[in-house]
Amino acid sequence: MNVVIYARVSSDSQDTDLSIWSQLTNLREYATRHGHDIIREFVDEAESGRTACRPAFREMIALPI
């Protein structure tokens, strides 16, 4: 199955514990374990999860299925 992955942090303090790098690493490992092919990765840094107005998120959800 082709999949895209998305990682986000909303603040510098989150970047330490839940870094973009660690999120992407975990997502890549999950995809590999389950036989998925990652066709694209999206990242939003310093963007709140309380709104959908995040550039990479908006780009991701606009992809044609």
mmCIF file of C-alpha atoms in Angstrom:
data_model
loop_
_atom_site.group_PDB
_atom_site.id
_atom_site.type_symbol
_atom_site.label_atom_id
_atom_site.label_comp_id
_atom_site.label_asym_id
_atom_site.label_seq_id
_atom_site.Cartn_x
_atom_site.Cartn_y
_atom_site.Cartn_z
ATOM 1 C CA MET A 1 0.000 0.000 0.000
ATOM 2 C CA ASN A 2 1.287 3.470 -0.839
ATOM 3 C CA VAL A 3 1.164 5.873 2.087
ATOM 4 C CA VAL A 4 2.225 9.368 3.047
ATOM 5 C CA ILE A 5 3.512 10.248 6.494
ATOM 6 C CA TYR A 6 3.139 13.448 8.465
ATOM 7 C CA ALA A 7 5.150 14.787 11.398
ATOM 8 C CA ARG A 8 4.605 17.963 13.401
ATOM 9 C CA VAL A 9 5.879 19.787 16.439
ATOM 10 C CA SER A 10 4.287 22.885 17.860
ATOM 11 C CA SER A 11 7.112 24.223 20.015
ATOM 12 C CA ASP A 12 10.822 24.026 20.733
ATOM 13 C CA SER A 13 10.153 22.063 23.929
ATOM 14 C CA GLN A 14 8.338 19.375 21.967
ATOM 15 C CA ASP A 15 11.202 19.281 19.506
ATOM 16 C CA THR A 16 13.362 17.741 22.236
ATOM 17 C CA ASP A 17 11.018 14.949 23.348
ATOM 18 C CA LEU A 18 9.011 14.353 20.185
ATOM 19 C CA SER A 19 11.385 15.555 17.502
ATOM 20 C CA ILE A 20 10.471 15.530 13.843
ATOM 21 C CA TRP A 21 13.376 13.136 13.325
ATOM 22 C CA SER A 22 12.067 10.639 15.905
ATOM 23 C CA GLN A 23 8.504 10.848 14.583
ATOM 24 C CA LEU A 24 9.663 10.220 11.014
ATOM 25 C CA THR A 25 11.908 7.372 12.139
ATOM 26 C CA ASN A 26 9.015 5.680 13.953
ATOM 27 C CA LEU A 27 6.636 6.219 11.045
ATOM 28 C CA ARG A 28 9.142 4.824 8.552
ATOM 29 C CA GLU A 29 9.732 1.759 10.729
ATOM 30 C CA TYR A 30 5.984 1.203 11.102
ATOM 31 C CA ALA A 31 5.477 1.459 7.347
ATOM 32 C CA THR A 32 8.292 -0.997 6.673
ATOM 33 C CA ARG A 33 6.983 -3.514 9.233
ATOM 34 C CA HIS A 34 3.543 -3.411 7.657
ATOM 35 C CA GLY A 35 4.656 -3.548 4.030
ATOM 36 C CA HIS A 36 3.711 0.015 3.133
ATOM 37 C CA ASP A 37 5.593 2.134 0.603
ATOM 38 C CA ILE A 38 6.068 5.745 1.675
ATOM 39 C CA ILE A 39 5.552 7.902 -1.375
ATOM 40 C CA ARG A 40 5.843 11.268 0.345
ATOM 41 C CA GLU A 41 6.668 12.835 3.702
ATOM 42 C CA PHE A 42 5.147 16.018 5.104
ATOM 43 C CA VAL A 43 6.534 18.070 7.981
ATOM 44 C CA ASP A 44 5.198 21.100 9.850
ATOM 45 C CA GLU A 45 7.508 22.692 12.412
ATOM 46 C CA ALA A 46 6.285 25.140 15.049
ATOM 47 C CA GLU A 47 2.660 24.675 13.999
ATOM 48 C CA SER A 48 -0.200 24.178 16.441
ATOM 49 C CA GLY A 49 -2.292 21.055 16.107
ATOM 50 C CA ARG A 50 -5.382 22.999 17.148
ATOM 51 C CA THR A 51 -5.979 24.209 13.631
ATOM 52 C CA ALA A 52 -5.879 22.643 10.194
ATOM 53 C CA CYS A 53 -4.176 25.762 8.806
ATOM 54 C CA ARG A 54 -0.758 24.100 8.702
ATOM 55 C CA PRO A 55 1.019 24.365 5.329
ATOM 56 C CA ALA A 56 2.260 20.778 4.981
ATOM 57 C CA PHE A 57 -0.958 19.351 6.457
ATOM 58 C CA ARG A 58 -3.063 21.322 3.968
ATOM 59 C CA GLU A 59 -0.852 20.147 1.113
ATOM 60 C CA MET A 60 -1.133 16.549 2.293
ATOM 61 C CA ILE A 61 -4.927 16.497 2.557
ATOM 62 C CA ALA A 62 -5.250 18.161 -0.843
ATOM 63 C CA LEU A 63 -3.550 15.216 -2.563
ATOM 64 C CA PRO A 64 -5.823 13.342 -4.950
ATOM 65 C CA ILE A 65 -6.589 9.830 -3.783
#
